[in-house]
PDB file of C-alpha atoms and ligand atoms in Angstrom:
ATOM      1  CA  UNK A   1       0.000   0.000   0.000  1.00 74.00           C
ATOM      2  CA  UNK A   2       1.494   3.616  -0.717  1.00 91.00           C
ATOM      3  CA  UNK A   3       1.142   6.103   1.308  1.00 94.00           C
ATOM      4  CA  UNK A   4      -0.824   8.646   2.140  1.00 96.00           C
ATOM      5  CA  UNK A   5      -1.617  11.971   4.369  1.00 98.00           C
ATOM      6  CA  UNK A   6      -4.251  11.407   6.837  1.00 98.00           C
ATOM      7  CA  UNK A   7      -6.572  14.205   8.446  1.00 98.00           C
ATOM      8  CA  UNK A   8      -6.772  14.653  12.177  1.00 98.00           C
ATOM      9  CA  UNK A   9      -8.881  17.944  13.346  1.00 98.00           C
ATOM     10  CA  UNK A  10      -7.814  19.267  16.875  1.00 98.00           C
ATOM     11  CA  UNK A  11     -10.095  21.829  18.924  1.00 97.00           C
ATOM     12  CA  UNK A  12      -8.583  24.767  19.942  1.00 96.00           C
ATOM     13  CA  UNK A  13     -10.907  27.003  21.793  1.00 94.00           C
ATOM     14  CA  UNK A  14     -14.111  28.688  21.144  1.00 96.00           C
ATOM     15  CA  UNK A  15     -15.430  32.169  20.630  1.00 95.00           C
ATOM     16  CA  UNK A  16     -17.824  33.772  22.578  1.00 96.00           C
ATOM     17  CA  UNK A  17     -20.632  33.105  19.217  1.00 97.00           C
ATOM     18  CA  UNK A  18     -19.544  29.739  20.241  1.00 96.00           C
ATOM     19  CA  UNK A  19     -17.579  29.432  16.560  1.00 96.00           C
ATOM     20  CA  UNK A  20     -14.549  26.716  17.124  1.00 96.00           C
ATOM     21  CA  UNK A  21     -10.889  27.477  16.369  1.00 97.00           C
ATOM     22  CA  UNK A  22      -9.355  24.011  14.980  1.00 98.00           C
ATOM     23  CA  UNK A  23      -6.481  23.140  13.580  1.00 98.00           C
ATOM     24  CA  UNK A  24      -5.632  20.183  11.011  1.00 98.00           C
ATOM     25  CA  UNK A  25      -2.552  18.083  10.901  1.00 98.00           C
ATOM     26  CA  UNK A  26      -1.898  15.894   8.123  1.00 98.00           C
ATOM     27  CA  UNK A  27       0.229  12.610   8.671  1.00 98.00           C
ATOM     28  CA  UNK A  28       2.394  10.837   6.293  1.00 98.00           C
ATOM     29  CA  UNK A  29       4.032   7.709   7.540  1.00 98.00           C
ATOM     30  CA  UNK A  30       6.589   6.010   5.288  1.00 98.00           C
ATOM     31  CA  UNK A  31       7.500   2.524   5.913  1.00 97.00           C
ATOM     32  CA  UNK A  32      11.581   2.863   4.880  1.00 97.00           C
ATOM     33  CA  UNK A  33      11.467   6.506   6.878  1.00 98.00           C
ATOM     34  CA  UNK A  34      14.475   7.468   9.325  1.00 98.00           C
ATOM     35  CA  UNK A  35      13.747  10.764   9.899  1.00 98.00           C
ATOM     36  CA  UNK A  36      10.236  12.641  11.141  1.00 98.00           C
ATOM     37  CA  UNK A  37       9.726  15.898   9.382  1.00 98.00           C
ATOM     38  CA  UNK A  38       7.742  18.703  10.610  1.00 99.00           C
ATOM     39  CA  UNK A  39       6.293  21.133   8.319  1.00 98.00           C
ATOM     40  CA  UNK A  40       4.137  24.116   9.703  1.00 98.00           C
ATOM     41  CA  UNK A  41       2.893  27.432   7.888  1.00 98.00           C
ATOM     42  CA  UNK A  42       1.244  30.727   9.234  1.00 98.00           C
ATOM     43  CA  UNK A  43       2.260  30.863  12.766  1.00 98.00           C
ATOM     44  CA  UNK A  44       1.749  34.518  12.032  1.00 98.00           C
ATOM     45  CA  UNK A  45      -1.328  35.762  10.912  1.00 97.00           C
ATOM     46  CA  UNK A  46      -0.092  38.083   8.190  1.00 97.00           C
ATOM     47  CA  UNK A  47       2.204  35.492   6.370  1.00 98.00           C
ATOM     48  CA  UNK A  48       0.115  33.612   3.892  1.00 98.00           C
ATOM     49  CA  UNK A  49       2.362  32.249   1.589  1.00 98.00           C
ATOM     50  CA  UNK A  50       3.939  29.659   3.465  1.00 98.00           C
ATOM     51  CA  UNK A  51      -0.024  28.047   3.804  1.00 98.00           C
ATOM     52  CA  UNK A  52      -0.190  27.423   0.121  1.00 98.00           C
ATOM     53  CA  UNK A  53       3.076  26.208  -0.166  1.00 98.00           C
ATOM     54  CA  UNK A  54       2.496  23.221   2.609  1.00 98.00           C
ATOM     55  CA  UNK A  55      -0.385  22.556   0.470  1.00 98.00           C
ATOM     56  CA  UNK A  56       1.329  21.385  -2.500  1.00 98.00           C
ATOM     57  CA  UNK A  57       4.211  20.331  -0.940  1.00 98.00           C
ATOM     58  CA  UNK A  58       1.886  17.690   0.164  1.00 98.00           C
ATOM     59  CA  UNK A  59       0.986  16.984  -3.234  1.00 98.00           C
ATOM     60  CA  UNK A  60       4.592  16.386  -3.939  1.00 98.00           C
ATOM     61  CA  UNK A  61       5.502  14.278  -1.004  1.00 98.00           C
ATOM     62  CA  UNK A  62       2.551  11.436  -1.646  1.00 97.00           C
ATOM     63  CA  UNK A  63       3.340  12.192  -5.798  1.00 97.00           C
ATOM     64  CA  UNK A  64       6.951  11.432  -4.963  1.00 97.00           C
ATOM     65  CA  UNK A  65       6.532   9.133  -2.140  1.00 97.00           C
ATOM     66  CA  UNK A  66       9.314  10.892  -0.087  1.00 98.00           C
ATOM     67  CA  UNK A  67      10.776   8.603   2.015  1.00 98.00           C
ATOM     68  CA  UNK A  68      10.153  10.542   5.341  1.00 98.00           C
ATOM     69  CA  UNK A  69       7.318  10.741   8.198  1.00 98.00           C
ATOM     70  CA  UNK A  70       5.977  13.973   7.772  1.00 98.00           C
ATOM     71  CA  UNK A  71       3.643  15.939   9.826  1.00 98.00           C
ATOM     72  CA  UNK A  72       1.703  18.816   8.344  1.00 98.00           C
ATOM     73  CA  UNK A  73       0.221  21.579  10.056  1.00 98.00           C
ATOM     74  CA  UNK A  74      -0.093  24.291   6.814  1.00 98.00           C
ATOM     75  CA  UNK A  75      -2.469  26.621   8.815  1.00 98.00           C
ATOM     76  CA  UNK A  76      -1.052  26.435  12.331  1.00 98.00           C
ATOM     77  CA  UNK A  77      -2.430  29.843  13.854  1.00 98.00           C
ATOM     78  CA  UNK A  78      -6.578  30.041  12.405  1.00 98.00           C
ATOM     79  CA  UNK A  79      -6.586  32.525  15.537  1.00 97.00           C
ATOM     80  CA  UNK A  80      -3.957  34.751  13.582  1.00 97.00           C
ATOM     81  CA  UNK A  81      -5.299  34.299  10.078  1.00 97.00           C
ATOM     82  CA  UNK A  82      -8.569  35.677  11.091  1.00 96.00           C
ATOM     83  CA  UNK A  83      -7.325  38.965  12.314  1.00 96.00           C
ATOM     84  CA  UNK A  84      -8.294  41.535  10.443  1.00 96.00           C
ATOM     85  CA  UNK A  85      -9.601  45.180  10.190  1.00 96.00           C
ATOM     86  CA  UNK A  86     -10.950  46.735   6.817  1.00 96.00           C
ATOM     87  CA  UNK A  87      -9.657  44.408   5.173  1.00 95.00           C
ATOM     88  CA  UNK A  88      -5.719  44.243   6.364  1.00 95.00           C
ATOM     89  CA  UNK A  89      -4.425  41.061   8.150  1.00 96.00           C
ATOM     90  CA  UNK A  90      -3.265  42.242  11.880  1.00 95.00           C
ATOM     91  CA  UNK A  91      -2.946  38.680  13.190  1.00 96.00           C
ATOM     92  CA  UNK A  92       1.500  39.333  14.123  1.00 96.00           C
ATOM     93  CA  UNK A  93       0.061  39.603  17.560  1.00 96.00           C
ATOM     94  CA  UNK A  94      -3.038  38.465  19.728  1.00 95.00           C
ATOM     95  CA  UNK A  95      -4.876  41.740  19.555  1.00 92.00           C
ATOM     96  CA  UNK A  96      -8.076  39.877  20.150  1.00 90.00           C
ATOM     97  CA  UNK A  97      -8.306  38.086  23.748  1.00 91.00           C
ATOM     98  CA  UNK A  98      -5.248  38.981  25.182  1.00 89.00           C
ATOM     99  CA  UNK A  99      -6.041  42.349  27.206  1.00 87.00           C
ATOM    100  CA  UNK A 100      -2.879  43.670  28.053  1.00 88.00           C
ATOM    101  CA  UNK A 101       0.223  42.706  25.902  1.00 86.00           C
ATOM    102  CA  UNK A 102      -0.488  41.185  22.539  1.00 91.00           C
ATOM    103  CA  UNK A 103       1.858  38.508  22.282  1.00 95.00           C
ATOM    104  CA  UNK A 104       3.674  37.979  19.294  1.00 97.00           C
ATOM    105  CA  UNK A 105       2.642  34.541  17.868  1.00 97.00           C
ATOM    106  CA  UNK A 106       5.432  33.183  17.689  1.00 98.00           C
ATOM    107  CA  UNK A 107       7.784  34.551  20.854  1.00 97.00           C
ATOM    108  CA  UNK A 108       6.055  32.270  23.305  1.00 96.00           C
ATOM    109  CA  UNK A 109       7.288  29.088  23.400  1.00 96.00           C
ATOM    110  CA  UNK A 110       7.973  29.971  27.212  1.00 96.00           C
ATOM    111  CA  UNK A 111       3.824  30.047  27.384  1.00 96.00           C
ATOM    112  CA  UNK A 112       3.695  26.224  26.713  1.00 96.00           C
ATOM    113  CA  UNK A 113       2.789  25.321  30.627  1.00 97.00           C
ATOM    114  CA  UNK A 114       0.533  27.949  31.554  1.00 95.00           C
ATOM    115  CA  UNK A 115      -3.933  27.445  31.307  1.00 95.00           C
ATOM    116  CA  UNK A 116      -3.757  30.525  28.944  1.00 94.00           C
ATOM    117  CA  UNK A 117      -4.822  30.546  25.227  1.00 94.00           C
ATOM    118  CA  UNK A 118      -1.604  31.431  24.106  1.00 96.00           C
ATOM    119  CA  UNK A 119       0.023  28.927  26.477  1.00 97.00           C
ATOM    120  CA  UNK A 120      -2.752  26.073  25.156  1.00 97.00           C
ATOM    121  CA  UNK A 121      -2.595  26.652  21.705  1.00 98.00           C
ATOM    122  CA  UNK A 122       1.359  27.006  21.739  1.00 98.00           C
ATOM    123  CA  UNK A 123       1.502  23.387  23.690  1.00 98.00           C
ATOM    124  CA  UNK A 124      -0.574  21.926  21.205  1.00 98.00           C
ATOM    125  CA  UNK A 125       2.282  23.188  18.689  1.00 98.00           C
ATOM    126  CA  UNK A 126       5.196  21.896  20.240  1.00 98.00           C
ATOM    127  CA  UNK A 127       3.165  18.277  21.153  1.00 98.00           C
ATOM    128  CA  UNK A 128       2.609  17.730  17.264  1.00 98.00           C
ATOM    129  CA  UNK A 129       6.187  18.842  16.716  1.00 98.00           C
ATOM    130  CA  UNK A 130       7.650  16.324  19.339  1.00 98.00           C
ATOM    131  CA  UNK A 131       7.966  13.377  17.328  1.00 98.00           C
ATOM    132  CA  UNK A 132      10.328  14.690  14.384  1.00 98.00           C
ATOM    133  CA  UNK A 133      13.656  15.574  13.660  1.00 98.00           C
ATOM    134  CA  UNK A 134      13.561  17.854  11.525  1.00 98.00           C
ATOM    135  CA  UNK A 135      11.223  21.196  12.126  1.00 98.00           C
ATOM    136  CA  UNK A 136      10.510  23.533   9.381  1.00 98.00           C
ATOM    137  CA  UNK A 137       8.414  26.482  10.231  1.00 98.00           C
ATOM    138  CA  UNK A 138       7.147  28.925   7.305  1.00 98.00           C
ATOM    139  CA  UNK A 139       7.275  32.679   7.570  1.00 98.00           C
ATOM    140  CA  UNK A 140       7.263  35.669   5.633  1.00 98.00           C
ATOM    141  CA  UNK A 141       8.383  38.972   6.483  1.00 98.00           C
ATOM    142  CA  UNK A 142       8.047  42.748   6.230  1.00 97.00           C
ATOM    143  CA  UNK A 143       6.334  44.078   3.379  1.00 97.00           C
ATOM    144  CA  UNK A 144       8.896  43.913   0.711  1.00 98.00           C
ATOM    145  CA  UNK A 145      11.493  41.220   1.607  1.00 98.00           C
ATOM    146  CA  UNK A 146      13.812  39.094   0.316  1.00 98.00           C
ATOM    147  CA  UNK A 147      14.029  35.101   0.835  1.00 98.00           C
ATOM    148  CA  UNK A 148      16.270  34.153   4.273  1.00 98.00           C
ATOM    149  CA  UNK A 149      16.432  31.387   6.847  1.00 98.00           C
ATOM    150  CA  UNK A 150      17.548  31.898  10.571  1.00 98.00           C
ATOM    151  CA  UNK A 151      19.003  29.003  11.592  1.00 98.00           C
ATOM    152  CA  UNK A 152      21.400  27.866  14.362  1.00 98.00           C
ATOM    153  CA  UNK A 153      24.933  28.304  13.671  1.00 97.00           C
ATOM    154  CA  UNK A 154      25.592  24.689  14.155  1.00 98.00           C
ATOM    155  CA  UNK A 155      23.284  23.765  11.124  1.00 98.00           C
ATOM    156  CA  UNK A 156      24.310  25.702   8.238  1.00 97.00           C
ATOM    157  CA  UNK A 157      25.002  22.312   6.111  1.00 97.00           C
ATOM    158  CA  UNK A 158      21.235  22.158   6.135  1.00 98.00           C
ATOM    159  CA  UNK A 159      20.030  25.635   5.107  1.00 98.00           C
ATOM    160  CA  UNK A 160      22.832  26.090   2.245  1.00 97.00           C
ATOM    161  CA  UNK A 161      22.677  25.149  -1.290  1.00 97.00           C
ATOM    162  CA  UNK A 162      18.782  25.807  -1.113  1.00 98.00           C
ATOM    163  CA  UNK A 163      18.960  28.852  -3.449  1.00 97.00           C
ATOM    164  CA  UNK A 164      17.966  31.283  -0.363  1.00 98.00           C
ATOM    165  CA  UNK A 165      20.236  34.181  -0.730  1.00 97.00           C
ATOM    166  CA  UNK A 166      20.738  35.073   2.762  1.00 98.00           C
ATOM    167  CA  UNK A 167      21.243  32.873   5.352  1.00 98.00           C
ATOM    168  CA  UNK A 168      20.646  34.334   9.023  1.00 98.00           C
ATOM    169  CA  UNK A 169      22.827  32.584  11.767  1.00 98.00           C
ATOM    170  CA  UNK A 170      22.173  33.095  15.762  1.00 98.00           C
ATOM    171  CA  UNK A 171      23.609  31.469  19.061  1.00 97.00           C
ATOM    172  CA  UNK A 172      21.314  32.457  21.532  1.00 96.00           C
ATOM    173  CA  UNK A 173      18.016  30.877  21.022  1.00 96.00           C
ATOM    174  CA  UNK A 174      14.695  32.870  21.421  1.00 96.00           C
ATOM    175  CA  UNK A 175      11.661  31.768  22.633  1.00 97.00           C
ATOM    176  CA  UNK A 176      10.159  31.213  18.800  1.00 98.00           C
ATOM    177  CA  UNK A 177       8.274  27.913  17.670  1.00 98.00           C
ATOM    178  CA  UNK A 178      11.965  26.734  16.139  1.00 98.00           C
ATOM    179  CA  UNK A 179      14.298  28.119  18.552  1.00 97.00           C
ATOM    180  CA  UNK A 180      12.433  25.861  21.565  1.00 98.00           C
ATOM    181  CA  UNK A 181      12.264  22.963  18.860  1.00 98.00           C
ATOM    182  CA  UNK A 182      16.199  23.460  18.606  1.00 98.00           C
ATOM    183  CA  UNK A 183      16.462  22.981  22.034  1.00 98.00           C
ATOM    184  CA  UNK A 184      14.598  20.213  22.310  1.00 97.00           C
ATOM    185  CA  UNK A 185      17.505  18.831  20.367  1.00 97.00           C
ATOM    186  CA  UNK A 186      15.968  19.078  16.429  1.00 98.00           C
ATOM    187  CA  UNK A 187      17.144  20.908  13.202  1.00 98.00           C
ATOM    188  CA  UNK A 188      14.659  23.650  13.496  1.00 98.00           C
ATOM    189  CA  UNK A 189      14.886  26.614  10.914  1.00 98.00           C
ATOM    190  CA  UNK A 190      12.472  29.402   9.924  1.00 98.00           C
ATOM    191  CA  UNK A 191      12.094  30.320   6.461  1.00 98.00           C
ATOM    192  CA  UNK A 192      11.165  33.638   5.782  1.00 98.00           C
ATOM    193  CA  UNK A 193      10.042  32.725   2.046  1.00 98.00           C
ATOM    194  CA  UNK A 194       8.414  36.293   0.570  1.00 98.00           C
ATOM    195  CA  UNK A 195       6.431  39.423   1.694  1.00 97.00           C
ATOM    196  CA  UNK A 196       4.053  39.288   3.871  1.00 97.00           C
ATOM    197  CA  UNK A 197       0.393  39.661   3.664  1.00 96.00           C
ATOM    198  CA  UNK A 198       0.277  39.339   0.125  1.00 95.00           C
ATOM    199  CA  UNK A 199       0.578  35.942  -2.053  1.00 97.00           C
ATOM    200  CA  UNK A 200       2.035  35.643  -5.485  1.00 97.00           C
ATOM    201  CA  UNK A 201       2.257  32.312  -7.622  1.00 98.00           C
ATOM    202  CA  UNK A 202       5.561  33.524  -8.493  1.00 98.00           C
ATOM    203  CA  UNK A 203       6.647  32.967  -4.426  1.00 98.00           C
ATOM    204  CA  UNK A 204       4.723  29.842  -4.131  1.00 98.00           C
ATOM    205  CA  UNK A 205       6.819  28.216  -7.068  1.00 98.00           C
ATOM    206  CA  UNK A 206      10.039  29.510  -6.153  1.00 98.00           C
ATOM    207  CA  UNK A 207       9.013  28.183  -2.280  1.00 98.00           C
ATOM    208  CA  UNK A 208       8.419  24.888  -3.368  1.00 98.00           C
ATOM    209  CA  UNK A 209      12.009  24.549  -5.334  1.00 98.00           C
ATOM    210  CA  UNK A 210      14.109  25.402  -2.253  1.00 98.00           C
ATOM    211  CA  UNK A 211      12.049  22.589  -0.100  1.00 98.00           C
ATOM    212  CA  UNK A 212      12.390  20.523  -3.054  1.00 98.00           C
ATOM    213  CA  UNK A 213      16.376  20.666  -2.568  1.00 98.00           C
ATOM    214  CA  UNK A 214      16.352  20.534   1.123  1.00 98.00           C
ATOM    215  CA  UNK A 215      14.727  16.811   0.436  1.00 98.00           C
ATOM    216  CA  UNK A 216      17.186  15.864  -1.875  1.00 97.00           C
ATOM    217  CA  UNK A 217      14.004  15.587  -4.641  1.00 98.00           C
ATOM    218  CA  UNK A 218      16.868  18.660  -6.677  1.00 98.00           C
ATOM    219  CA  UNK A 219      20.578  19.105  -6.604  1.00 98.00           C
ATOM    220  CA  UNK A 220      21.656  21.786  -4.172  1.00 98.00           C
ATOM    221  CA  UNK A 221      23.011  25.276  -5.846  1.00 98.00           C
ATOM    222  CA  UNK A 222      25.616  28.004  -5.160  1.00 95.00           C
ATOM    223  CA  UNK A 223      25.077  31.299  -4.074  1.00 91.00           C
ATOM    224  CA  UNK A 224      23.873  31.701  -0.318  1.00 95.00           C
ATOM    225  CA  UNK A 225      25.398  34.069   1.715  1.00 97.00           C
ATOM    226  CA  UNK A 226      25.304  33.644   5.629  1.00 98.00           C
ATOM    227  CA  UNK A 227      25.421  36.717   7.531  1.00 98.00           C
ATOM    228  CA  UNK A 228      25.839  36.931  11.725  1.00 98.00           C
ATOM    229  CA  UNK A 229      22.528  37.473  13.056  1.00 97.00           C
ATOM    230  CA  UNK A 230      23.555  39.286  16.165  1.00 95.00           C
ATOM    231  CA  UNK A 231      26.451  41.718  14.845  1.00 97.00           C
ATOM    232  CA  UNK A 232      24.943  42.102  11.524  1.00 98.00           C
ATOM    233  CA  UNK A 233      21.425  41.955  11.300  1.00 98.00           C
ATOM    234  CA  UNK A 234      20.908  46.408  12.412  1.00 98.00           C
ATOM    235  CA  UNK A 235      17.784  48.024  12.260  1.00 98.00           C
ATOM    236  CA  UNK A 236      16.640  51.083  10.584  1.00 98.00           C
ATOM    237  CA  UNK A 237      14.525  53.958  12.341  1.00 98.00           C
ATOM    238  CA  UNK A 238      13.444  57.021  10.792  1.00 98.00           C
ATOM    239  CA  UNK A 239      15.058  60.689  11.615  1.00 97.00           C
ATOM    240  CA  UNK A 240      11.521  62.018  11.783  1.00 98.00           C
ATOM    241  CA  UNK A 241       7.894  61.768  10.728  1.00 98.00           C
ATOM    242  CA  UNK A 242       6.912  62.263   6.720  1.00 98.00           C
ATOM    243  CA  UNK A 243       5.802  60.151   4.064  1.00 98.00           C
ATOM    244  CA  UNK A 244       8.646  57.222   2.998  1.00 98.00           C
ATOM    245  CA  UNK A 245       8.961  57.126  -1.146  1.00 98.00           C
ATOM    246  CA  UNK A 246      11.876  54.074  -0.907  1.00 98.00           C
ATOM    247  CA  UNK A 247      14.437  54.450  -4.276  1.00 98.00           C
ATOM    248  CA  UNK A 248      15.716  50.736  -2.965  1.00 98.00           C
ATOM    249  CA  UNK A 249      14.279  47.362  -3.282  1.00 98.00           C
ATOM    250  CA  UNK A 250      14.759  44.660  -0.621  1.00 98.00           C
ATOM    251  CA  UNK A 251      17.517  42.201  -1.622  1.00 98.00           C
ATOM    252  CA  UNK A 252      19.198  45.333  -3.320  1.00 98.00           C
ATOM    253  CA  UNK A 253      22.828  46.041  -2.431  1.00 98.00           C
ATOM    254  CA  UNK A 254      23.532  49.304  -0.607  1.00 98.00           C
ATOM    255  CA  UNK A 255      26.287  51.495   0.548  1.00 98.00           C
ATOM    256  CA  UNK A 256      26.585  54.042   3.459  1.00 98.00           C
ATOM    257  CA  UNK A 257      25.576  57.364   2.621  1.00 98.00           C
ATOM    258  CA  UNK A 258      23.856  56.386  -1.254  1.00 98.00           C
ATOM    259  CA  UNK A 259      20.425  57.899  -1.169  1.00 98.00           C
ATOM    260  CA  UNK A 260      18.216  55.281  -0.892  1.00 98.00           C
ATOM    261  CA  UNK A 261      14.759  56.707  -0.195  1.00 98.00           C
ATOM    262  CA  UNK A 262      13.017  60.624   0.098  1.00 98.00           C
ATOM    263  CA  UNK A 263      11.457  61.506   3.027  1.00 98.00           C
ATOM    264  CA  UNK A 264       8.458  64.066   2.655  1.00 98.00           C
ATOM    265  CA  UNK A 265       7.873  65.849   5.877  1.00 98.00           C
ATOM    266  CA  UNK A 266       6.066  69.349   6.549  1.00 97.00           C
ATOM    267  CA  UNK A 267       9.090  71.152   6.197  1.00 96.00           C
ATOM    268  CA  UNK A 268       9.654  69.934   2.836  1.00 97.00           C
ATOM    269  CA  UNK A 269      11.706  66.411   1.349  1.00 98.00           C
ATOM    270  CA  UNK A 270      14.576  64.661   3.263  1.00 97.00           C
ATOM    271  CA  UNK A 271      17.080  62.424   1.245  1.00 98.00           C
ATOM    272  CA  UNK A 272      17.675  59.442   3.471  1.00 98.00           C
ATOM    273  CA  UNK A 273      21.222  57.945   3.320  1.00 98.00           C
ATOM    274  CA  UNK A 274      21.805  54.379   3.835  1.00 98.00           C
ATOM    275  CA  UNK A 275      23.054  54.248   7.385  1.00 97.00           C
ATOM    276  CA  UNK A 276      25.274  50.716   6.057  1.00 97.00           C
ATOM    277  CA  UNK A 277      27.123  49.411   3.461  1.00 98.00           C
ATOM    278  CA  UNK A 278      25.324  45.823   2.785  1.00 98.00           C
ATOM    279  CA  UNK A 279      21.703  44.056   1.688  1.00 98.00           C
ATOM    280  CA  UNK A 280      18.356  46.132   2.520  1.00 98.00           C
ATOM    281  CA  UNK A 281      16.859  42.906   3.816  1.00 98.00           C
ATOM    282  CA  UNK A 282      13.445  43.702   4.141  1.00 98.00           C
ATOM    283  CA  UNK A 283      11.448  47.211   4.128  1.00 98.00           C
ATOM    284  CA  UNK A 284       8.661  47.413   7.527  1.00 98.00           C
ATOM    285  CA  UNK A 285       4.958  48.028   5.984  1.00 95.00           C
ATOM    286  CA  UNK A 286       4.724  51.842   7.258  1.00 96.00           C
ATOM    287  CA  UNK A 287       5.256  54.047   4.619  1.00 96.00           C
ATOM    288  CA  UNK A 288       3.585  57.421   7.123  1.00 98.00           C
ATOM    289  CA  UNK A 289       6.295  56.520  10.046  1.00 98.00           C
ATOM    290  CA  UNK A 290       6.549  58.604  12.717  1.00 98.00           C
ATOM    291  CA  UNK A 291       9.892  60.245  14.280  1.00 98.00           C
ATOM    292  CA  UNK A 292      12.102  57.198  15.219  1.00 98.00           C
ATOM    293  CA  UNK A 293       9.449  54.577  13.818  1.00 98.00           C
ATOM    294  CA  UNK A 294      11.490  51.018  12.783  1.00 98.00           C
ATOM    295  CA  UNK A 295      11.481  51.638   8.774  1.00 98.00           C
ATOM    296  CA  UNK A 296      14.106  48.338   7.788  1.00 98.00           C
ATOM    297  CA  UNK A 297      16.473  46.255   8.640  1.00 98.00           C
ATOM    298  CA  UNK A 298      19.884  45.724   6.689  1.00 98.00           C
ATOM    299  CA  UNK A 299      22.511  43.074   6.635  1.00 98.00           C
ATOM    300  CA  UNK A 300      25.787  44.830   7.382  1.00 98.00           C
ATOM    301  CA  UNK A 301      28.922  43.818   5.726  1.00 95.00           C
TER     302      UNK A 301
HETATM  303 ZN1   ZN B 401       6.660  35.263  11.082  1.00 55.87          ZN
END
């Protein structure tokens, strides 16, 4: 018999309409498998394209007959996903039921013990993630960004030769879904795979190739570049309040003091130098910021 993804549903909570949160993990058990995969999408609300992209990776995997266990959570926060006003996803944070500091979806792995509905949902997380070896969480990030993976610094053989050009390595671990997976022992990396809040086929393709050469299912390529998360990932905050009109796209090279975006304020426009000489890794979605608002972040030679 081949095999084949099966369905389980798990409850999460209810609303007060008494509407059900649930979540669905889909199983594939090889017979030949060594290794347990874990394969998870939208953690945060406002990062659709990984949830596609676990979709028809499944498609590939029973196609292919991949000879791992996988487990297969594409839409792992429905709490997040739903978040929206007028029409723009908010769902980073819990802005809905948490009344005092909207935790960020995916900082609170150190929730896992407590009654909460961060802490319950988070557990059920980490419980489906248990079994494997291997944990691959799907993100996306800022509103203009270009592909990267944070991983730990002792598993760079596994995020290179994917075709991600930048490669984001840290020591100390953080209380995200993969950093407490990596210290349960697991190769845990996040993949921030495209922009988020918006979908393109384009992204879903080019998704699918690089977890199509982590499996082995295409030859690996040249042309990643790690960078040290904690001396060289810097972030970017604006000299004062205006309207941002960006002259840069993320993934573009940059150099300290090239004009790389205009500035309108009320006292007329403000050429913006690049603070570093580097990669503009991803652009922040305000484009009204206020004095000292985050605008980027850069990877600094
Ligand atoms: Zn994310």
């Amino acid at each position: 018999m081949t095999p084949k993804f099966s369905l389980e549903t798990i409850p999460l909570h209810s609303t007060a309409s008494n509407a059900t949160f649930e979540i669905d993990v889909w199983r594939y058990h090889h017979p030949d498998a060594t290794k347990t995969v874990y394969l998870q999408a939208g953690i945060h609300g406002i990062e659709l394209t990984g949830i596609p992209v676990v979709h028809e990776f499944m498609k590939e995997i029973e196609a292919q007959q991949l000879v791992y266990n996988f487990i297969c959570v594409p839409l792992s926060n429905p709490m997040g996903l739903d978040s929206q006003i007028m029409g723009v996803q908010t769902g980073y944070n819990n802005l809905h039921t948490n009344q005092q500091n909207c935790w960020n979806w995916n900082r609170i792995g150190n929730l896992k013990d407590e009654p909460s509905q961060e802490g319950h949902w988070i557990k059920t997380l980490l419980d489906l993630s248990a079994p494997a070896d291997i944990v691959l969480d799907l993100h996306t990030a800022g509103v203009e960004t270009t592909p990267h993976i944070y991983f730990h610094e002792s598993e760079k053989e596994h995020v290179t030769g994917l075709g991600i050009p930048h490669l984001l390595s840290w020591k100390v671990p953080s209380d995200s879904f993969s950093d407490t997976n990596f210290q349960r022992g697991k190769v845990a990396l996040t993949f921030e795979l495209s922009s988020s809040r918006s979908v393109h086929g384009e992204r879903v393709k080019e998704s699918l190739i690089y977890l199509r050469r982590f499996f082995g299912m295409l030859p690996k390529v040249d042309g990643s570049r790690v960078w040290n998360t904690e001396k060289q990932l810097k972030k970017w905050y604006s000299p004062a309040g205006g309207i941002l009109c960006w002259h840069k796209d993320a993934g573009d090279a940059v150099r300290e003091g090239e004009v790389i975006a205009t500035l309108y304020t009320r006292k007329g426009s403000l050429d913006l130098e690049s603070p570093y000489t580097g990669v503009l890794l991803l652009k922040n979605p305000i484009h009204a910021p206020h004095e000292r608002q985050e605008l980027a972040k850069f990877l600094v030679e």
